[in-house]
Amino acid sequence: MNKDRVEGKAKDIAGRAQRQVGEWTGDTESEVKGAAKQVEGKAQDVWGKMKDSKKKSDKETVANQNDNEETETEDRPRRKAS
């Protein structure tokens, strides 16, 4: 989990709380600000998930390349020493 996901979750939770307090108190401005903060947090969380997914994909690609290189080396016929 990266920094964007953590911050996104925190904003989402804070926004949800602010929106809920606004609903309870009848403060429409707080409701709107809270909802906006929630959306911002969810977007940041999604961005963080995409970054994590890219990083994981890159690691898998490197691992697969390494596996292929080892396999190619093992499959080659060896020359006999003269």
PDB file of N, CA, C and O in Angstrom:
ATOM      1  N   MET A   1       0.859  -1.169   0.000  1.00  0.00           N
ATOM      2  CA  MET A   1       0.000   0.000   0.000  1.00  0.00           C
ATOM      3  C   MET A   1       0.904   1.231   0.000  1.00  0.00           C
ATOM      4  O   MET A   1       1.792   1.340   0.818  1.00  0.00           O
ATOM      5  N   ASN A   2       0.645   2.141  -0.920  1.00  0.00           N
ATOM      6  CA  ASN A   2       1.496   3.317  -1.022  1.00  0.00           C
ATOM      7  C   ASN A   2       0.870   4.542  -0.351  1.00  0.00           C
ATOM      8  O   ASN A   2      -0.249   4.495   0.159  1.00  0.00           O
ATOM      9  N   LYS A   3       1.607   5.624  -0.386  1.00  0.00           N
ATOM     10  CA  LYS A   3       1.218   6.865   0.285  1.00  0.00           C
ATOM     11  C   LYS A   3      -0.129   7.397  -0.233  1.00  0.00           C
ATOM     12  O   LYS A   3      -0.965   7.852   0.557  1.00  0.00           O
ATOM     13  N   ASP A   4      -0.363   7.314  -1.545  1.00  0.00           N
ATOM     14  CA  ASP A   4      -1.615   7.824  -2.107  1.00  0.00           C
ATOM     15  C   ASP A   4      -2.820   7.052  -1.585  1.00  0.00           C
ATOM     16  O   ASP A   4      -3.875   7.639  -1.325  1.00  0.00           O
ATOM     17  N   ARG A   5      -2.669   5.760  -1.433  1.00  0.00           N
ATOM     18  CA  ARG A   5      -3.795   4.972  -0.930  1.00  0.00           C
ATOM     19  C   ARG A   5      -4.106   5.324   0.517  1.00  0.00           C
ATOM     20  O   ARG A   5      -5.272   5.449   0.896  1.00  0.00           O
ATOM     21  N   VAL A   6      -3.072   5.499   1.330  1.00  0.00           N
ATOM     22  CA  VAL A   6      -3.274   5.834   2.748  1.00  0.00           C
ATOM     23  C   VAL A   6      -3.931   7.212   2.871  1.00  0.00           C
ATOM     24  O   VAL A   6      -4.923   7.378   3.593  1.00  0.00           O
ATOM     25  N   GLU A   7      -3.381   8.192   2.154  1.00  0.00           N
ATOM     26  CA  GLU A   7      -3.945   9.540   2.218  1.00  0.00           C
ATOM     27  C   GLU A   7      -5.366   9.574   1.646  1.00  0.00           C
ATOM     28  O   GLU A   7      -6.235  10.277   2.164  1.00  0.00           O
ATOM     29  N   GLY A   8      -5.595   8.816   0.586  1.00  0.00           N
ATOM     30  CA  GLY A   8      -6.924   8.763  -0.012  1.00  0.00           C
ATOM     31  C   GLY A   8      -7.956   8.200   0.949  1.00  0.00           C
ATOM     32  O   GLY A   8      -9.063   8.735   1.080  1.00  0.00           O
ATOM     33  N   LYS A   9      -7.593   7.124   1.627  1.00  0.00           N
ATOM     34  CA  LYS A   9      -8.514   6.536   2.613  1.00  0.00           C
ATOM     35  C   LYS A   9      -8.801   7.525   3.743  1.00  0.00           C
ATOM     36  O   LYS A   9      -9.934   7.647   4.206  1.00  0.00           O
ATOM     37  N   ALA A  10      -7.758   8.239   4.185  1.00  0.00           N
ATOM     38  CA  ALA A  10      -7.930   9.205   5.271  1.00  0.00           C
ATOM     39  C   ALA A  10      -8.879  10.328   4.844  1.00  0.00           C
ATOM     40  O   ALA A  10      -9.771  10.732   5.611  1.00  0.00           O
ATOM     41  N   LYS A  11      -8.708  10.828   3.616  1.00  0.00           N
ATOM     42  CA  LYS A  11      -9.595  11.888   3.118  1.00  0.00           C
ATOM     43  C   LYS A  11     -11.024  11.377   2.976  1.00  0.00           C
ATOM     44  O   LYS A  11     -11.980  12.096   3.276  1.00  0.00           O
ATOM     45  N   ASP A  12     -11.171  10.153   2.501  1.00  0.00           N
ATOM     46  CA  ASP A  12     -12.498   9.566   2.343  1.00  0.00           C
ATOM     47  C   ASP A  12     -13.211   9.484   3.689  1.00  0.00           C
ATOM     48  O   ASP A  12     -14.362   9.893   3.829  1.00  0.00           O
ATOM     49  N   ILE A  13     -12.503   9.002   4.701  1.00  0.00           N
ATOM     50  CA  ILE A  13     -13.100   8.871   6.033  1.00  0.00           C
ATOM     51  C   ILE A  13     -13.424  10.235   6.626  1.00  0.00           C
ATOM     52  O   ILE A  13     -14.507  10.446   7.185  1.00  0.00           O
ATOM     53  N   ALA A  14     -12.488  11.182   6.494  1.00  0.00           N
ATOM     54  CA  ALA A  14     -12.719  12.528   7.030  1.00  0.00           C
ATOM     55  C   ALA A  14     -13.899  13.190   6.315  1.00  0.00           C
ATOM     56  O   ALA A  14     -14.739  13.850   6.948  1.00  0.00           O
ATOM     57  N   GLY A  15     -13.971  13.009   5.009  1.00  0.00           N
ATOM     58  CA  GLY A  15     -15.079  13.575   4.241  1.00  0.00           C
ATOM     59  C   GLY A  15     -16.406  12.965   4.626  1.00  0.00           C
ATOM     60  O   GLY A  15     -17.426  13.660   4.738  1.00  0.00           O
ATOM     61  N   ARG A  16     -16.405  11.653   4.837  1.00  0.00           N
ATOM     62  CA  ARG A  16     -17.633  10.966   5.246  1.00  0.00           C
ATOM     63  C   ARG A  16     -18.120  11.495   6.592  1.00  0.00           C
ATOM     64  O   ARG A  16     -19.313  11.746   6.784  1.00  0.00           O
ATOM     65  N   ALA A  17     -17.176  11.684   7.518  1.00  0.00           N
ATOM     66  CA  ALA A  17     -17.540  12.213   8.843  1.00  0.00           C
ATOM     67  C   ALA A  17     -18.085  13.638   8.722  1.00  0.00           C
ATOM     68  O   ALA A  17     -19.103  13.975   9.335  1.00  0.00           O
ATOM     69  N   GLN A  18     -17.405  14.473   7.934  1.00  0.00           N
ATOM     70  CA  GLN A  18     -17.846  15.862   7.767  1.00  0.00           C
ATOM     71  C   GLN A  18     -19.229  15.919   7.117  1.00  0.00           C
ATOM     72  O   GLN A  18     -20.089  16.692   7.534  1.00  0.00           O
ATOM     73  N   ARG A  19     -19.451  15.082   6.123  1.00  0.00           N
ATOM     74  CA  ARG A  19     -20.749  15.048   5.460  1.00  0.00           C
ATOM     75  C   ARG A  19     -21.847  14.606   6.424  1.00  0.00           C
ATOM     76  O   ARG A  19     -22.928  15.199   6.481  1.00  0.00           O
ATOM     77  N   GLN A  20     -21.545  13.596   7.237  1.00  0.00           N
ATOM     78  CA  GLN A  20     -22.534  13.085   8.178  1.00  0.00           C
ATOM     79  C   GLN A  20     -22.885  14.132   9.237  1.00  0.00           C
ATOM     80  O   GLN A  20     -24.050  14.315   9.571  1.00  0.00           O
ATOM     81  N   VAL A  21     -21.868  14.818   9.759  1.00  0.00           N
ATOM     82  CA  VAL A  21     -22.123  15.876  10.753  1.00  0.00           C
ATOM     83  C   VAL A  21     -22.974  16.969  10.123  1.00  0.00           C
ATOM     84  O   VAL A  21     -23.893  17.504  10.761  1.00  0.00           O
ATOM     85  N   GLY A  22     -22.688  17.305   8.879  1.00  0.00           N
ATOM     86  CA  GLY A  22     -23.489  18.308   8.176  1.00  0.00           C
ATOM     87  C   GLY A  22     -24.938  17.878   8.044  1.00  0.00           C
ATOM     88  O   GLY A  22     -25.857  18.697   8.196  1.00  0.00           O
ATOM     89  N   GLU A  23     -25.154  16.581   7.771  1.00  0.00           N
ATOM     90  CA  GLU A  23     -26.530  16.081   7.691  1.00  0.00           C
ATOM     91  C   GLU A  23     -27.232  16.189   9.039  1.00  0.00           C
ATOM     92  O   GLU A  23     -28.391  16.603   9.116  1.00  0.00           O
ATOM     93  N   TRP A  24     -26.539  15.803  10.112  1.00  0.00           N
ATOM     94  CA  TRP A  24     -27.145  15.829  11.444  1.00  0.00           C
ATOM     95  C   TRP A  24     -27.473  17.243  11.903  1.00  0.00           C
ATOM     96  O   TRP A  24     -28.468  17.459  12.584  1.00  0.00           O
ATOM     97  N   THR A  25     -26.614  18.189  11.547  1.00  0.00           N
ATOM     98  CA  THR A  25     -26.813  19.558  12.020  1.00  0.00           C
ATOM     99  C   THR A  25     -27.588  20.417  11.032  1.00  0.00           C
ATOM    100  O   THR A  25     -27.932  21.561  11.346  1.00  0.00           O
ATOM    101  N   GLY A  26     -27.846  19.892   9.847  1.00  0.00           N
ATOM    102  CA  GLY A  26     -28.564  20.657   8.839  1.00  0.00           C
ATOM    103  C   GLY A  26     -27.675  21.673   8.126  1.00  0.00           C
ATOM    104  O   GLY A  26     -28.176  22.594   7.488  1.00  0.00           O
ATOM    105  N   ASP A  27     -26.361  21.510   8.223  1.00  0.00           N
ATOM    106  CA  ASP A  27     -25.409  22.422   7.592  1.00  0.00           C
ATOM    107  C   ASP A  27     -25.093  21.900   6.190  1.00  0.00           C
ATOM    108  O   ASP A  27     -24.247  21.033   5.994  1.00  0.00           O
ATOM    109  N   THR A  28     -25.774  22.457   5.205  1.00  0.00           N
ATOM    110  CA  THR A  28     -25.627  22.006   3.830  1.00  0.00           C
ATOM    111  C   THR A  28     -24.211  22.218   3.307  1.00  0.00           C
ATOM    112  O   THR A  28     -23.684  21.384   2.565  1.00  0.00           O
ATOM    113  N   GLU A  29     -23.577  23.306   3.713  1.00  0.00           N
ATOM    114  CA  GLU A  29     -22.218  23.597   3.255  1.00  0.00           C
ATOM    115  C   GLU A  29     -21.242  22.499   3.711  1.00  0.00           C
ATOM    116  O   GLU A  29     -20.404  22.044   2.939  1.00  0.00           O
ATOM    117  N   SER A  30     -21.374  22.076   4.960  1.00  0.00           N
ATOM    118  CA  SER A  30     -20.514  20.998   5.456  1.00  0.00           C
ATOM    119  C   SER A  30     -20.782  19.684   4.731  1.00  0.00           C
ATOM    120  O   SER A  30     -19.856  18.917   4.456  1.00  0.00           O
ATOM    121  N   GLU A  31     -22.037  19.439   4.426  1.00  0.00           N
ATOM    122  CA  GLU A  31     -22.387  18.229   3.681  1.00  0.00           C
ATOM    123  C   GLU A  31     -21.694  18.214   2.323  1.00  0.00           C
ATOM    124  O   GLU A  31     -21.090  17.209   1.930  1.00  0.00           O
ATOM    125  N   VAL A  32     -21.770  19.346   1.629  1.00  0.00           N
ATOM    126  CA  VAL A  32     -21.188  19.444   0.296  1.00  0.00           C
ATOM    127  C   VAL A  32     -19.664  19.332   0.359  1.00  0.00           C
ATOM    128  O   VAL A  32     -19.038  18.611  -0.428  1.00  0.00           O
ATOM    129  N   LYS A  33     -19.045  20.039   1.309  1.00  0.00           N
ATOM    130  CA  LYS A  33     -17.591  19.972   1.455  1.00  0.00           C
ATOM    131  C   LYS A  33     -17.146  18.555   1.822  1.00  0.00           C
ATOM    132  O   LYS A  33     -16.137  18.062   1.331  1.00  0.00           O
ATOM    133  N   GLY A  34     -17.896  17.920   2.692  1.00  0.00           N
ATOM    134  CA  GLY A  34     -17.572  16.554   3.082  1.00  0.00           C
ATOM    135  C   GLY A  34     -17.687  15.587   1.917  1.00  0.00           C
ATOM    136  O   GLY A  34     -16.829  14.719   1.718  1.00  0.00           O
ATOM    137  N   ALA A  35     -18.736  15.744   1.123  1.00  0.00           N
ATOM    138  CA  ALA A  35     -18.921  14.880  -0.043  1.00  0.00           C
ATOM    139  C   ALA A  35     -17.788  15.095  -1.048  1.00  0.00           C
ATOM    140  O   ALA A  35     -17.275  14.131  -1.635  1.00  0.00           O
ATOM    141  N   ALA A  36     -17.381  16.342  -1.229  1.00  0.00           N
ATOM    142  CA  ALA A  36     -16.279  16.642  -2.152  1.00  0.00           C
ATOM    143  C   ALA A  36     -14.976  16.024  -1.649  1.00  0.00           C
ATOM    144  O   ALA A  36     -14.195  15.469  -2.442  1.00  0.00           O
ATOM    145  N   LYS A  37     -14.746  16.101  -0.343  1.00  0.00           N
ATOM    146  CA  LYS A  37     -13.536  15.505   0.231  1.00  0.00           C
ATOM    147  C   LYS A  37     -13.563  13.986   0.057  1.00  0.00           C
ATOM    148  O   LYS A  37     -12.531  13.364  -0.205  1.00  0.00           O
ATOM    149  N   GLN A  38     -14.737  13.394   0.187  1.00  0.00           N
ATOM    150  CA  GLN A  38     -14.876  11.956  -0.016  1.00  0.00           C
ATOM    151  C   GLN A  38     -14.503  11.565  -1.439  1.00  0.00           C
ATOM    152  O   GLN A  38     -13.752  10.606  -1.658  1.00  0.00           O
ATOM    153  N   VAL A  39     -15.017  12.316  -2.395  1.00  0.00           N
ATOM    154  CA  VAL A  39     -14.727  12.033  -3.807  1.00  0.00           C
ATOM    155  C   VAL A  39     -13.229  12.174  -4.066  1.00  0.00           C
ATOM    156  O   VAL A  39     -12.620  11.333  -4.734  1.00  0.00           O
ATOM    157  N   GLU A  40     -12.632  13.218  -3.527  1.00  0.00           N
ATOM    158  CA  GLU A  40     -11.190  13.427  -3.686  1.00  0.00           C
ATOM    159  C   GLU A  40     -10.406  12.251  -3.092  1.00  0.00           C
ATOM    160  O   GLU A  40      -9.457  11.754  -3.696  1.00  0.00           O
ATOM    161  N   GLY A  41     -10.825  11.811  -1.924  1.00  0.00           N
ATOM    162  CA  GLY A  41     -10.157  10.689  -1.277  1.00  0.00           C
ATOM    163  C   GLY A  41     -10.293   9.403  -2.069  1.00  0.00           C
ATOM    164  O   GLY A  41      -9.330   8.649  -2.222  1.00  0.00           O
ATOM    165  N   LYS A  42     -11.484   9.144  -2.592  1.00  0.00           N
ATOM    166  CA  LYS A  42     -11.690   7.929  -3.378  1.00  0.00           C
ATOM    167  C   LYS A  42     -10.853   7.962  -4.660  1.00  0.00           C
ATOM    168  O   LYS A  42     -10.277   6.951  -5.059  1.00  0.00           O
ATOM    169  N   ALA A  43     -10.776   9.139  -5.281  1.00  0.00           N
ATOM    170  CA  ALA A  43      -9.970   9.270  -6.498  1.00  0.00           C
ATOM    171  C   ALA A  43      -8.492   9.034  -6.191  1.00  0.00           C
ATOM    172  O   ALA A  43      -7.786   8.356  -6.949  1.00  0.00           O
ATOM    173  N   GLN A  44      -8.019   9.584  -5.086  1.00  0.00           N
ATOM    174  CA  GLN A  44      -6.609   9.398  -4.715  1.00  0.00           C
ATOM    175  C   GLN A  44      -6.332   7.930  -4.396  1.00  0.00           C
ATOM    176  O   GLN A  44      -5.278   7.402  -4.743  1.00  0.00           O
ATOM    177  N   ASP A  45      -7.277   7.263  -3.767  1.00  0.00           N
ATOM    178  CA  ASP A  45      -7.127   5.838  -3.470  1.00  0.00           C
ATOM    179  C   ASP A  45      -7.038   5.020  -4.761  1.00  0.00           C
ATOM    180  O   ASP A  45      -6.190   4.140  -4.888  1.00  0.00           O
ATOM    181  N   VAL A  46      -7.887   5.329  -5.723  1.00  0.00           N
ATOM    182  CA  VAL A  46      -7.855   4.629  -7.009  1.00  0.00           C
ATOM    183  C   VAL A  46      -6.520   4.877  -7.705  1.00  0.00           C
ATOM    184  O   VAL A  46      -5.921   3.958  -8.273  1.00  0.00           O
ATOM    185  N   TRP A  47      -6.032   6.108  -7.658  1.00  0.00           N
ATOM    186  CA  TRP A  47      -4.740   6.439  -8.252  1.00  0.00           C
ATOM    187  C   TRP A  47      -3.637   5.591  -7.593  1.00  0.00           C
ATOM    188  O   TRP A  47      -2.777   5.046  -8.274  1.00  0.00           O
ATOM    189  N   GLY A  48      -3.696   5.486  -6.280  1.00  0.00           N
ATOM    190  CA  GLY A  48      -2.720   4.668  -5.564  1.00  0.00           C
ATOM    191  C   GLY A  48      -2.808   3.203  -5.946  1.00  0.00           C
ATOM    192  O   GLY A  48      -1.788   2.522  -6.093  1.00  0.00           O
ATOM    193  N   LYS A  49      -4.022   2.697  -6.132  1.00  0.00           N
ATOM    194  CA  LYS A  49      -4.196   1.305  -6.552  1.00  0.00           C
ATOM    195  C   LYS A  49      -3.604   1.083  -7.937  1.00  0.00           C
ATOM    196  O   LYS A  49      -2.984   0.047  -8.193  1.00  0.00           O
ATOM    197  N   MET A  50      -3.790   2.060  -8.833  1.00  0.00           N
ATOM    198  CA  MET A  50      -3.223   1.932 -10.174  1.00  0.00           C
ATOM    199  C   MET A  50      -1.698   1.910 -10.110  1.00  0.00           C
ATOM    200  O   MET A  50      -1.051   1.133 -10.818  1.00  0.00           O
ATOM    201  N   LYS A  51      -1.121   2.756  -9.264  1.00  0.00           N
ATOM    202  CA  LYS A  51       0.334   2.772  -9.119  1.00  0.00           C
ATOM    203  C   LYS A  51       0.836   1.446  -8.560  1.00  0.00           C
ATOM    204  O   LYS A  51       1.842   0.908  -9.030  1.00  0.00           O
ATOM    205  N   ASP A  52       0.129   0.905  -7.566  1.00  0.00           N
ATOM    206  CA  ASP A  52       0.506  -0.400  -7.002  1.00  0.00           C
ATOM    207  C   ASP A  52       0.424  -1.495  -8.063  1.00  0.00           C
ATOM    208  O   ASP A  52       1.298  -2.353  -8.159  1.00  0.00           O
ATOM    209  N   SER A  53      -0.636  -1.451  -8.855  1.00  0.00           N
ATOM    210  CA  SER A  53      -0.830  -2.450  -9.897  1.00  0.00           C
ATOM    211  C   SER A  53       0.287  -2.366 -10.937  1.00  0.00           C
ATOM    212  O   SER A  53       0.811  -3.385 -11.384  1.00  0.00           O
ATOM    213  N   LYS A  54       0.665  -1.166 -11.310  1.00  0.00           N
ATOM    214  CA  LYS A  54       1.751  -0.969 -12.285  1.00  0.00           C
ATOM    215  C   LYS A  54       3.062  -1.507 -11.722  1.00  0.00           C
ATOM    216  O   LYS A  54       3.805  -2.201 -12.415  1.00  0.00           O
ATOM    217  N   LYS A  55       3.330  -1.186 -10.462  1.00  0.00           N
ATOM    218  CA  LYS A  55       4.564  -1.657  -9.830  1.00  0.00           C
ATOM    219  C   LYS A  55       4.590  -3.191  -9.796  1.00  0.00           C
ATOM    220  O   LYS A  55       5.597  -3.816 -10.097  1.00  0.00           O
ATOM    221  N   LYS A  56       3.462  -3.797  -9.444  1.00  0.00           N
ATOM    222  CA  LYS A  56       3.380  -5.253  -9.385  1.00  0.00           C
ATOM    223  C   LYS A  56       3.573  -5.857 -10.777  1.00  0.00           C
ATOM    224  O   LYS A  56       4.293  -6.830 -10.942  1.00  0.00           O
ATOM    225  N   SER A  57       2.965  -5.243 -11.768  1.00  0.00           N
ATOM    226  CA  SER A  57       3.094  -5.712 -13.138  1.00  0.00           C
ATOM    227  C   SER A  57       4.542  -5.622 -13.613  1.00  0.00           C
ATOM    228  O   SER A  57       5.052  -6.541 -14.264  1.00  0.00           O
ATOM    229  N   ASP A  58       5.204  -4.521 -13.277  1.00  0.00           N
ATOM    230  CA  ASP A  58       6.608  -4.358 -13.655  1.00  0.00           C
ATOM    231  C   ASP A  58       7.478  -5.435 -13.013  1.00  0.00           C
ATOM    232  O   ASP A  58       8.352  -6.004 -13.655  1.00  0.00           O
ATOM    233  N   LYS A  59       7.227  -5.738 -11.739  1.00  0.00           N
ATOM    234  CA  LYS A  59       7.992  -6.766 -11.050  1.00  0.00           C
ATOM    235  C   LYS A  59       7.768  -8.135 -11.684  1.00  0.00           C
ATOM    236  O   LYS A  59       8.699  -8.914 -11.851  1.00  0.00           O
ATOM    237  N   GLU A  60       6.514  -8.426 -12.043  1.00  0.00           N
ATOM    238  CA  GLU A  60       6.211  -9.710 -12.672  1.00  0.00           C
ATOM    239  C   GLU A  60       6.881  -9.816 -14.038  1.00  0.00           C
ATOM    240  O   GLU A  60       7.377 -10.877 -14.412  1.00  0.00           O
ATOM    241  N   THR A  61       6.908  -8.708 -14.782  1.00  0.00           N
ATOM    242  CA  THR A  61       7.551  -8.709 -16.091  1.00  0.00           C
ATOM    243  C   THR A  61       9.037  -9.011 -15.960  1.00  0.00           C
ATOM    244  O   THR A  61       9.586  -9.832 -16.698  1.00  0.00           O
ATOM    245  N   VAL A  62       9.685  -8.365 -15.009  1.00  0.00           N
ATOM    246  CA  VAL A  62      11.116  -8.605 -14.783  1.00  0.00           C
ATOM    247  C   VAL A  62      11.344 -10.059 -14.365  1.00  0.00           C
ATOM    248  O   VAL A  62      12.254 -10.720 -14.860  1.00  0.00           O
ATOM    249  N   ALA A  63      10.503 -10.568 -13.483  1.00  0.00           N
ATOM    250  CA  ALA A  63      10.646 -11.954 -13.030  1.00  0.00           C
ATOM    251  C   ALA A  63      10.464 -12.918 -14.197  1.00  0.00           C
ATOM    252  O   ALA A  63      11.217 -13.888 -14.334  1.00  0.00           O
ATOM    253  N   ASN A  64       9.481 -12.646 -15.047  1.00  0.00           N
ATOM    254  CA  ASN A  64       9.255 -13.521 -16.207  1.00  0.00           C
ATOM    255  C   ASN A  64      10.424 -13.454 -17.182  1.00  0.00           C
ATOM    256  O   ASN A  64      10.809 -14.471 -17.762  1.00  0.00           O
ATOM    257  N   GLN A  65      10.981 -12.285 -17.368  1.00  0.00           N
ATOM    258  CA  GLN A  65      12.138 -12.160 -18.257  1.00  0.00           C
ATOM    259  C   GLN A  65      13.318 -12.965 -17.706  1.00  0.00           C
ATOM    260  O   GLN A  65      14.007 -13.644 -18.454  1.00  0.00           O
ATOM    261  N   ASN A  66      13.516 -12.875 -16.391  1.00  0.00           N
ATOM    262  CA  ASN A  66      14.604 -13.638 -15.771  1.00  0.00           C
ATOM    263  C   ASN A  66      14.370 -15.135 -15.918  1.00  0.00           C
ATOM    264  O   ASN A  66      15.293 -15.889 -16.191  1.00  0.00           O
ATOM    265  N   ASP A  67      13.127 -15.576 -15.727  1.00  0.00           N
ATOM    266  CA  ASP A  67      12.804 -16.997 -15.888  1.00  0.00           C
ATOM    267  C   ASP A  67      13.062 -17.451 -17.325  1.00  0.00           C
ATOM    268  O   ASP A  67      13.612 -18.516 -17.560  1.00  0.00           O
ATOM    269  N   ASN A  68      12.675 -16.620 -18.291  1.00  0.00           N
ATOM    270  CA  ASN A  68      12.881 -16.970 -19.701  1.00  0.00           C
ATOM    271  C   ASN A  68      14.355 -17.052 -20.044  1.00  0.00           C
ATOM    272  O   ASN A  68      14.770 -17.919 -20.801  1.00  0.00           O
ATOM    273  N   GLU A  69      15.152 -16.158 -19.509  1.00  0.00           N
ATOM    274  CA  GLU A  69      16.589 -16.184 -19.770  1.00  0.00           C
ATOM    275  C   GLU A  69      17.214 -17.461 -19.219  1.00  0.00           C
ATOM    276  O   GLU A  69      18.041 -18.085 -19.873  1.00  0.00           O
ATOM    277  N   GLU A  70      16.803 -17.874 -18.034  1.00  0.00           N
ATOM    278  CA  GLU A  70      17.333 -19.100 -17.438  1.00  0.00           C
ATOM    279  C   GLU A  70      16.922 -20.314 -18.257  1.00  0.00           C
ATOM    280  O   GLU A  70      17.718 -21.216 -18.490  1.00  0.00           O
ATOM    281  N   THR A  71      15.685 -20.332 -18.710  1.00  0.00           N
ATOM    282  CA  THR A  71      15.185 -21.455 -19.499  1.00  0.00           C
ATOM    283  C   THR A  71      15.931 -21.543 -20.825  1.00  0.00           C
ATOM    284  O   THR A  71      16.319 -22.629 -21.255  1.00  0.00           O
ATOM    285  N   GLU A  72      16.136 -20.413 -21.489  1.00  0.00           N
ATOM    286  CA  GLU A  72      16.849 -20.408 -22.755  1.00  0.00           C
ATOM    287  C   GLU A  72      18.269 -20.945 -22.578  1.00  0.00           C
ATOM    288  O   GLU A  72      18.768 -21.695 -23.402  1.00  0.00           O
ATOM    289  N   THR A  73      18.911 -20.564 -21.516  1.00  0.00           N
ATOM    290  CA  THR A  73      20.270 -21.018 -21.248  1.00  0.00           C
ATOM    291  C   THR A  73      20.293 -22.517 -21.004  1.00  0.00           C
ATOM    292  O   THR A  73      21.161 -23.227 -21.510  1.00  0.00           O
ATOM    293  N   GLU A  74      19.331 -23.035 -20.268  1.00  0.00           N
ATOM    294  CA  GLU A  74      19.278 -24.456 -19.961  1.00  0.00           C
ATOM    295  C   GLU A  74      18.933 -25.289 -21.188  1.00  0.00           C
ATOM    296  O   GLU A  74      19.377 -26.427 -21.321  1.00  0.00           O
ATOM    297  N   ASP A  75      18.148 -24.749 -22.118  1.00  0.00           N
ATOM    298  CA  ASP A  75      17.711 -25.490 -23.292  1.00  0.00           C
ATOM    299  C   ASP A  75      18.786 -25.578 -24.379  1.00  0.00           C
ATOM    300  O   ASP A  75      18.690 -26.416 -25.258  1.00  0.00           O
ATOM    301  N   ARG A  76      19.767 -24.745 -24.344  1.00  0.00           N
ATOM    302  CA  ARG A  76      20.799 -24.749 -25.375  1.00  0.00           C
ATOM    303  C   ARG A  76      21.687 -25.981 -25.226  1.00  0.00           C
ATOM    304  O   ARG A  76      22.090 -26.333 -24.123  1.00  0.00           O
ATOM    305  N   PRO A  77      22.010 -26.613 -26.357  1.00  0.00           N
ATOM    306  CA  PRO A  77      22.928 -27.762 -26.270  1.00  0.00           C
ATOM    307  C   PRO A  77      24.316 -27.279 -25.886  1.00  0.00           C
ATOM    308  O   PRO A  77      24.748 -26.201 -26.282  1.00  0.00           O
ATOM    309  N   ARG A  78      24.982 -28.063 -25.106  1.00  0.00           N
ATOM    310  CA  ARG A  78      26.326 -27.694 -24.655  1.00  0.00           C
ATOM    311  C   ARG A  78      27.361 -28.301 -25.590  1.00  0.00           C
ATOM    312  O   ARG A  78      27.200 -29.433 -26.065  1.00  0.00           O
ATOM    313  N   ARG A  79      28.419 -27.561 -25.813  1.00  0.00           N
ATOM    314  CA  ARG A  79      29.500 -28.060 -26.648  1.00  0.00           C
ATOM    315  C   ARG A  79      30.389 -28.989 -25.825  1.00  0.00           C
ATOM    316  O   ARG A  79      30.619 -28.753 -24.641  1.00  0.00           O
ATOM    317  N   LYS A  80      30.860 -29.973 -26.489  1.00  0.00           N
ATOM    318  CA  LYS A  80      31.780 -30.884 -25.815  1.00  0.00           C
ATOM    319  C   LYS A  80      33.178 -30.277 -25.849  1.00  0.00           C
ATOM    320  O   LYS A  80      33.582 -29.663 -26.835  1.00  0.00           O
ATOM    321  N   ALA A  81      33.884 -30.452 -24.784  1.00  0.00           N
ATOM    322  CA  ALA A  81      35.256 -29.932 -24.721  1.00  0.00           C
ATOM    323  C   ALA A  81      36.150 -30.783 -25.624  1.00  0.00           C
ATOM    324  O   ALA A  81      36.037 -32.002 -25.657  1.00  0.00           O
ATOM    325  N   SER A  82      37.032 -30.128 -26.350  1.00  0.00           N
ATOM    326  CA  SER A  82      37.911 -30.851 -27.284  1.00  0.00           C
ATOM    327  C   SER A  82      39.099 -31.433 -26.580  1.00  0.00           C
ATOM    328  O   SER A  82      39.707 -30.996 -25.725  1.00  0.00           O
TER     329      SER A  82
END
